[in-house]
XYZ file of C-alpha atoms in Angstrom:
450
model
C 9.909 -25.887 13.815
C 12.078 -25.645 16.762
C 11.310 -27.531 19.966
C 11.755 -25.641 23.520
C 15.124 -27.135 25.039
C 15.950 -27.263 28.478
C 18.937 -27.215 30.552
C 19.421 -27.745 34.058
C 21.579 -25.324 35.362
C 22.668 -26.928 38.738
C 24.100 -29.609 36.761
C 25.466 -28.278 33.509
C 28.520 -25.943 33.878
C 27.918 -22.474 31.830
C 30.831 -23.184 29.325
C 28.971 -26.108 27.981
C 25.637 -24.571 27.921
C 27.013 -21.386 25.868
C 28.632 -23.972 23.649
C 25.910 -26.227 22.684
C 23.800 -23.318 21.956
C 26.249 -21.784 19.646
C 27.139 -24.819 18.182
C 23.119 -26.189 17.543
C 22.576 -22.714 16.650
C 25.024 -23.678 13.624
C 23.893 -26.936 13.124
C 20.287 -25.413 12.421
C 21.460 -22.650 9.672
C 20.743 -19.748 12.463
C 21.795 -16.303 11.350
C 21.632 -14.791 14.965
C 21.530 -16.018 18.469
C 19.521 -13.637 20.581
C 19.924 -13.479 24.276
C 17.211 -11.232 25.447
C 16.649 -10.832 29.397
C 13.038 -10.395 30.363
C 11.732 -10.067 34.032
C 11.960 -13.577 35.054
C 14.510 -15.092 32.784
C 16.964 -14.485 29.989
C 15.134 -15.875 26.346
C 17.366 -17.398 23.971
C 15.731 -17.070 20.497
C 17.303 -18.152 16.974
C 16.728 -16.397 14.260
C 16.080 -18.820 11.218
C 15.128 -17.265 7.427
C 14.688 -14.448 9.054
C 12.258 -14.982 11.591
C 13.038 -15.335 15.063
C 11.745 -18.360 16.768
C 12.464 -19.146 21.147
C 15.123 -21.737 21.759
C 15.567 -21.986 25.487
C 14.770 -20.109 28.868
C 17.314 -19.727 31.077
C 17.007 -18.970 34.728
C 17.374 -14.974 35.674
C 19.861 -16.142 38.553
C 22.346 -17.353 35.576
C 21.779 -14.691 33.053
C 25.100 -12.736 33.957
C 27.154 -15.726 34.466
C 25.983 -16.992 30.920
C 26.424 -12.926 29.246
C 30.098 -12.971 31.071
C 30.844 -16.052 29.539
C 29.988 -14.863 26.172
C 31.665 -11.352 26.533
C 34.816 -13.524 27.643
C 35.444 -15.568 24.416
C 34.855 -12.319 22.071
C 37.626 -10.854 23.901
C 34.980 -8.140 25.412
C 35.284 -6.273 28.580
C 33.755 -8.561 31.006
C 33.454 -5.790 33.963
C 31.887 -3.337 31.685
C 27.723 -3.376 31.476
C 26.704 -0.155 31.027
C 28.265 0.930 27.413
C 27.341 -1.074 24.454
C 30.389 -3.455 23.255
C 31.476 -5.191 19.580
C 33.645 -8.400 19.645
C 33.767 -11.827 17.833
C 34.588 -15.554 18.400
C 36.156 -17.599 15.995
C 37.399 -21.104 16.479
C 36.232 -24.447 16.917
C 32.648 -25.062 19.243
C 32.179 -28.827 19.484
C 34.166 -29.455 16.372
C 32.631 -27.010 14.412
C 34.491 -24.058 12.666
C 32.789 -21.070 13.301
C 33.420 -17.332 13.076
C 30.916 -14.817 14.633
C 30.454 -11.246 15.666
C 29.185 -10.467 18.927
C 26.955 -7.208 19.724
C 26.159 -6.041 23.824
C 23.449 -3.839 24.636
C 22.685 -2.119 28.332
C 18.383 -2.809 28.424
C 16.255 -2.138 31.585
C 16.377 -5.999 32.219
C 19.883 -6.315 31.973
C 22.699 -6.793 29.351
C 21.162 -8.409 25.606
C 23.422 -10.050 23.599
C 23.293 -10.779 20.146
C 25.766 -13.118 18.086
C 25.926 -13.361 14.379
C 26.876 -16.308 12.992
C 28.815 -15.506 9.806
C 28.122 -18.156 6.753
C 30.379 -17.630 3.843
C 29.313 -20.987 1.927
C 27.190 -19.140 -0.400
C 30.089 -16.873 -1.049
C 33.212 -19.247 -1.522
C 30.463 -20.414 -4.539
C 30.807 -17.753 -6.472
C 28.646 -15.555 -8.347
C 26.714 -18.508 -9.910
C 24.981 -19.299 -6.619
C 23.652 -16.220 -5.764
C 20.510 -16.752 -7.788
C 20.617 -13.966 -10.313
C 17.824 -14.590 -14.013
C 19.528 -14.776 -16.806
C 19.630 -10.731 -17.772
C 20.709 -9.562 -14.791
C 23.851 -12.478 -15.055
C 24.726 -11.502 -17.535
C 24.764 -7.337 -16.843
C 26.561 -8.170 -13.739
C 29.377 -9.785 -15.586
C 29.770 -6.781 -18.008
C 30.054 -4.467 -15.216
C 32.490 -6.107 -13.029
C 34.403 -7.033 -17.073
C 34.750 -3.078 -17.083
C 38.629 -1.648 -16.150
C 37.363 1.077 -13.715
C 33.579 2.426 -12.976
C 32.049 1.935 -9.287
C 29.221 -0.570 -8.936
C 27.064 -0.140 -5.805
C 25.432 -2.965 -4.233
C 22.292 -1.535 -2.151
C 19.872 -2.987 0.348
C 18.800 -3.072 4.323
C 20.810 -4.600 6.774
C 20.995 -8.421 6.784
C 19.768 -8.534 3.035
C 23.006 -10.737 1.738
C 25.034 -7.603 0.686
C 28.424 -8.874 2.207
C 27.677 -12.129 0.007
C 27.197 -10.904 -3.151
C 30.461 -7.987 -2.708
C 32.390 -11.338 -1.669
C 31.401 -13.676 -4.599
C 32.571 -10.530 -6.693
C 35.834 -10.555 -5.281
C 36.341 -14.040 -5.831
C 35.485 -13.308 -9.543
C 38.131 -10.855 -9.490
C 40.963 -12.249 -7.514
C 43.426 -13.018 -9.730
C 47.311 -13.589 -9.510
C 47.519 -10.006 -11.881
C 45.298 -7.898 -10.131
C 45.753 -5.743 -6.781
C 43.200 -6.104 -4.370
C 42.456 -3.602 -1.877
C 39.486 -3.612 0.784
C 38.728 -1.147 3.750
C 36.027 -2.530 6.037
C 34.314 -2.384 9.271
C 34.886 -4.876 10.088
C 36.036 -7.277 7.891
C 33.893 -10.052 7.207
C 35.728 -12.341 5.630
C 39.506 -13.247 5.003
C 40.771 -13.855 1.550
C 43.949 -14.934 0.658
C 45.447 -12.638 -2.301
C 43.233 -9.597 -0.950
C 44.833 -6.533 0.728
C 42.081 -6.049 3.717
C 42.324 -2.893 5.827
C 40.211 -2.518 9.126
C 38.933 0.649 9.716
C 39.318 1.918 13.532
C 37.834 5.452 14.099
C 39.161 5.650 17.795
C 42.816 6.338 16.463
C 41.267 8.265 13.349
C 42.026 5.198 10.919
C 38.460 5.809 9.071
C 37.110 4.791 5.607
C 38.108 8.180 3.684
C 41.883 8.338 5.244
C 42.345 4.843 4.371
C 41.039 5.783 0.981
C 43.539 8.421 0.502
C 46.826 6.039 1.365
C 45.048 3.108 -0.925
C 45.319 5.188 -3.742
C 49.151 5.481 -3.567
C 49.073 1.744 -3.355
C 48.840 1.063 -7.140
C 45.384 -0.680 -6.375
C 43.447 -2.160 -9.663
C 39.883 -2.692 -7.448
C 38.784 -1.213 -4.611
C 36.086 -2.549 -2.113
C 34.525 -0.046 0.584
C 32.685 -1.775 2.953
C 30.152 0.804 3.056
C 29.658 4.521 2.042
C 28.074 6.133 5.239
C 29.110 10.013 4.447
C 29.458 12.562 1.864
C 33.566 12.643 2.224
C 33.728 8.903 1.513
C 31.241 8.980 -1.363
C 33.145 11.618 -2.997
C 36.683 9.866 -2.705
C 34.827 6.964 -4.306
C 33.421 8.521 -6.765
C 36.663 9.911 -8.177
C 39.050 6.801 -7.188
C 36.349 5.010 -9.755
C 37.570 7.518 -12.576
C 40.707 7.598 -12.480
C 40.927 4.137 -13.341
C 40.364 1.961 -10.668
C 37.039 -0.517 -10.364
C 35.602 0.333 -7.458
C 32.924 -1.860 -5.073
C 30.961 -0.643 -2.425
C 27.408 -0.891 -0.545
C 25.116 1.925 0.706
C 21.553 1.194 2.691
C 19.111 2.160 -0.088
C 15.946 0.096 -1.219
C 16.401 0.440 -5.085
C 18.259 1.804 -7.907
C 16.083 5.277 -8.194
C 17.076 5.998 -4.512
C 20.305 4.876 -4.728
C 21.045 7.426 -7.408
C 19.325 10.378 -5.248
C 21.139 9.568 -1.761
C 24.366 10.184 -3.685
C 23.748 13.588 -4.954
C 22.401 14.127 -1.278
C 25.595 13.648 -0.609
C 26.722 16.193 -2.696
C 28.542 14.335 -5.252
C 29.169 16.366 -8.324
C 26.782 15.212 -10.931
C 29.137 15.121 -13.433
C 31.573 13.053 -11.751
C 28.865 11.079 -10.452
C 27.608 10.524 -14.220
C 30.732 9.318 -15.471
C 31.538 7.100 -12.774
C 28.613 4.852 -11.753
C 28.625 1.753 -13.694
C 25.882 -0.137 -12.070
C 23.332 -0.943 -9.127
C 22.653 -3.919 -7.745
C 19.723 -3.808 -5.310
C 18.763 -7.037 -3.393
C 16.613 -8.454 -0.749
C 16.143 -11.411 0.729
C 13.114 -13.690 0.768
C 12.497 -17.005 2.096
C 12.712 -19.991 -0.468
C 10.012 -22.529 -0.395
C 10.451 -26.119 0.564
C 10.816 -28.204 -2.190
C 9.656 -31.221 -0.604
C 6.227 -30.154 0.620
C 5.378 -27.309 -1.629
C 1.791 -27.086 -2.774
C 0.367 -25.660 -6.073
C -2.696 -23.011 -5.478
C -4.748 -21.200 -7.923
C -4.109 -17.209 -8.229
C -6.332 -15.078 -6.595
C -8.105 -12.080 -8.842
C -5.597 -9.858 -7.232
C -2.641 -11.688 -7.831
C -3.969 -12.305 -11.354
C -3.669 -8.475 -11.698
C -0.371 -8.314 -10.133
C 1.179 -10.212 -12.621
C -0.769 -9.288 -15.551
C 0.467 -5.882 -15.276
C 4.205 -6.577 -13.675
C 4.684 -8.902 -16.170
C 2.317 -9.019 -18.788
C 1.081 -12.517 -18.344
C -2.010 -14.559 -17.229
C -0.952 -16.841 -14.383
C -4.084 -19.535 -13.284
C -1.658 -21.482 -10.637
C 1.411 -21.060 -8.624
C 3.497 -22.642 -5.749
C 2.810 -21.618 -2.447
C 4.072 -22.854 1.087
C 2.360 -26.292 3.132
C 1.664 -24.361 6.266
C 1.955 -27.469 7.864
C 5.495 -28.120 6.776
C 7.526 -31.308 6.412
C 10.380 -32.296 8.323
C 13.121 -30.795 6.233
C 11.210 -27.125 6.820
C 9.982 -24.869 8.747
C 6.338 -24.586 7.912
C 7.008 -24.761 3.999
C 10.036 -22.629 3.743
C 13.532 -23.439 3.976
C 16.693 -21.359 3.569
C 16.637 -17.797 1.472
C 16.881 -16.316 -2.028
C 17.615 -13.031 -2.873
C 15.482 -11.015 -4.823
C 17.716 -8.543 -7.195
C 17.250 -5.476 -9.583
C 20.047 -4.843 -11.599
C 20.789 -1.376 -13.074
C 23.355 -1.031 -15.888
C 23.957 2.788 -16.449
C 23.558 3.703 -20.084
C 24.520 6.599 -21.944
C 20.716 8.350 -21.927
C 21.035 7.933 -17.730
C 24.642 9.163 -17.922
C 23.478 12.056 -19.757
C 19.906 12.986 -17.544
C 22.225 13.106 -14.243
C 24.555 16.215 -15.738
C 20.944 17.813 -15.669
C 20.868 20.173 -12.433
C 17.133 20.527 -12.913
C 16.050 16.947 -13.389
C 12.742 15.931 -11.909
C 12.548 12.681 -9.813
C 9.599 11.544 -12.296
C 11.926 11.798 -15.340
C 14.837 9.666 -13.891
C 11.923 7.631 -12.776
C 10.806 6.999 -15.920
C 14.384 6.471 -17.706
C 15.598 4.132 -15.233
C 12.376 1.756 -15.502
C 12.152 2.454 -19.192
C 15.385 1.102 -19.366
C 15.551 -3.155 -19.808
C 15.636 -3.101 -16.007
C 14.069 -5.784 -14.427
C 12.414 -4.409 -11.513
C 13.002 -6.234 -7.902
C 8.815 -6.996 -8.218
C 8.965 -8.294 -11.575
C 12.618 -10.549 -10.222
C 10.328 -11.532 -7.424
C 7.463 -12.655 -9.315
C 9.563 -14.372 -11.714
C 10.859 -16.687 -8.937
C 7.517 -17.215 -7.736
C 6.850 -18.583 -10.973
C 10.034 -20.815 -10.534
C 8.403 -22.041 -7.691
C 11.317 -20.717 -5.530
C 9.301 -18.504 -3.242
C 5.590 -17.544 -2.797
C 3.605 -14.370 -3.572
C 2.823 -13.667 0.456
C 7.135 -13.241 0.498
C 7.182 -11.057 -2.091
C 4.323 -8.915 -0.534
C 6.295 -9.066 2.659
C 9.601 -8.071 1.431
C 7.857 -5.429 -1.448
C 5.681 -2.513 -1.391
C 3.776 -3.861 -4.328
C 1.133 -0.970 -4.538
C 3.530 1.563 -4.741
C 5.689 -0.399 -7.200
C 3.083 -0.683 -9.508
C 1.812 2.372 -8.906
C 5.125 3.994 -10.546
C 5.098 1.106 -13.132
C 1.392 2.288 -14.456
C 2.434 5.619 -14.405
C 5.281 5.096 -16.557
C 3.693 2.984 -18.801
C 0.346 5.793 -19.048
C -1.962 2.637 -17.479
C -4.364 3.912 -15.035
C -6.321 1.561 -12.340
C -10.004 1.723 -12.592
C -10.401 2.653 -8.469
C -13.627 1.298 -8.198
C -12.377 -2.196 -8.686
C -9.320 -1.744 -6.063
C -9.031 -4.260 -3.162
C -6.692 -4.782 -0.757
C -4.893 -8.196 -0.431
C -6.406 -9.492 2.748
C -9.882 -8.637 1.683
C -9.117 -10.415 -2.219
C -7.896 -13.815 -0.073
C -11.137 -13.898 1.859
C -13.386 -13.361 -0.918
C -14.919 -15.945 -3.288
C -13.064 -15.426 -6.898
C -15.451 -13.632 -9.411
C -14.869 -12.061 -12.521
C -12.597 -9.155 -12.346
C -13.949 -6.106 -14.619
C -11.378 -4.517 -16.873
C -8.755 -3.392 -14.571
C -6.723 -1.212 -16.646
C -7.404 1.271 -19.306
C -4.398 2.872 -21.545
C -4.097 6.229 -21.897
C -2.844 8.478 -24.480
C -2.168 11.684 -22.198
C -0.662 11.344 -18.634
C -2.405 9.875 -16.103
C -4.315 12.394 -13.594
C -3.443 12.428 -9.823
C -4.904 9.495 -7.940
C -5.387 8.414 -4.225
C -2.721 6.826 -2.442
C -4.644 3.462 -2.537
C -4.031 2.014 -6.061
C -5.391 -1.511 -5.705
């Protein structure tokens, strides 16, 4: 828990205040520092383990000076406050070596500034430190051992995609391999890689750089992000001409990634040949190992574990709401919840079919040996690494179970459906049989399943 700090701006130079805020943020493991202009002050907030917490209030009269100082050390235009700007801070602050990304945005109360602190310690530890379960880890190693193909890492902003990408590059970065990256921005400088910074203002976009990269005799190509149809098509074509291509894309899971690429007008026959695998991930807060507590599972939780994992679970670890001196309300750090899909021959053949329905593709994807994100999350709950509440927060559990039940031919007894909140508040009682296996296809049901 962060205790609100007070700065005496009449006695402390703005330079020292900015340095102190950034240095303290780094020491506390903060991912982002928010400088939010309010009507009466500048509120400084730290994002720790995904949650924003107030750190200090700066008097309104010092707001402009403080933001100007940040823009100055981030090599931004201090005279321009009407347009958004991007910059970076790299160097030593109070003896701490830091690399950050800085963004400013004009608002009705003044300029809002966000500093993202880049932490590469997890990337430098390699793929072993990414939290993959054994099955997914073996799939990942098979995918990156292929000489060609495209591997996509998907997830929302701030879901750890860059960490996963750079960890994979660490494995592939060998003397005999020519690796070229095209990024916007370059997140991490790696020795032995040829890294290209995109500059759209002079026409140096992803598509332009990619065309040139293909004439540079690469073995491995990293595309920072697939944002448009042209980049997607070039990436796919590069992967079928003897190159291993890594890239990221903003989608939620394996199925939506395939749909997004098809929506980008990537030819089906190319996609089916090129796609090697998809790694989807989200971040969940980790339980503090020093103060976590064991609790009995509620009827709702038992139902989810039974359907998703086929296990009867009576007890799971949960966060201690009081926390301890080593955590924040029972949580410390974050862990990736992953879904790894290796494209098999059955999925490749299906992708070539023009009239392929979404439900049919869904069945093919999730009837393969894929461990869904929900299943991976629940397995990490059983290991005591995260809590059920965290999984429920980041994954649409009910929707995933709905899809899972349709694929497996399982139907809920809707009369027994209860929400998570109701389930936690009522006393435990015996639940009537909640699932009925049917030979025929399940009938259309209401959206509310549980």
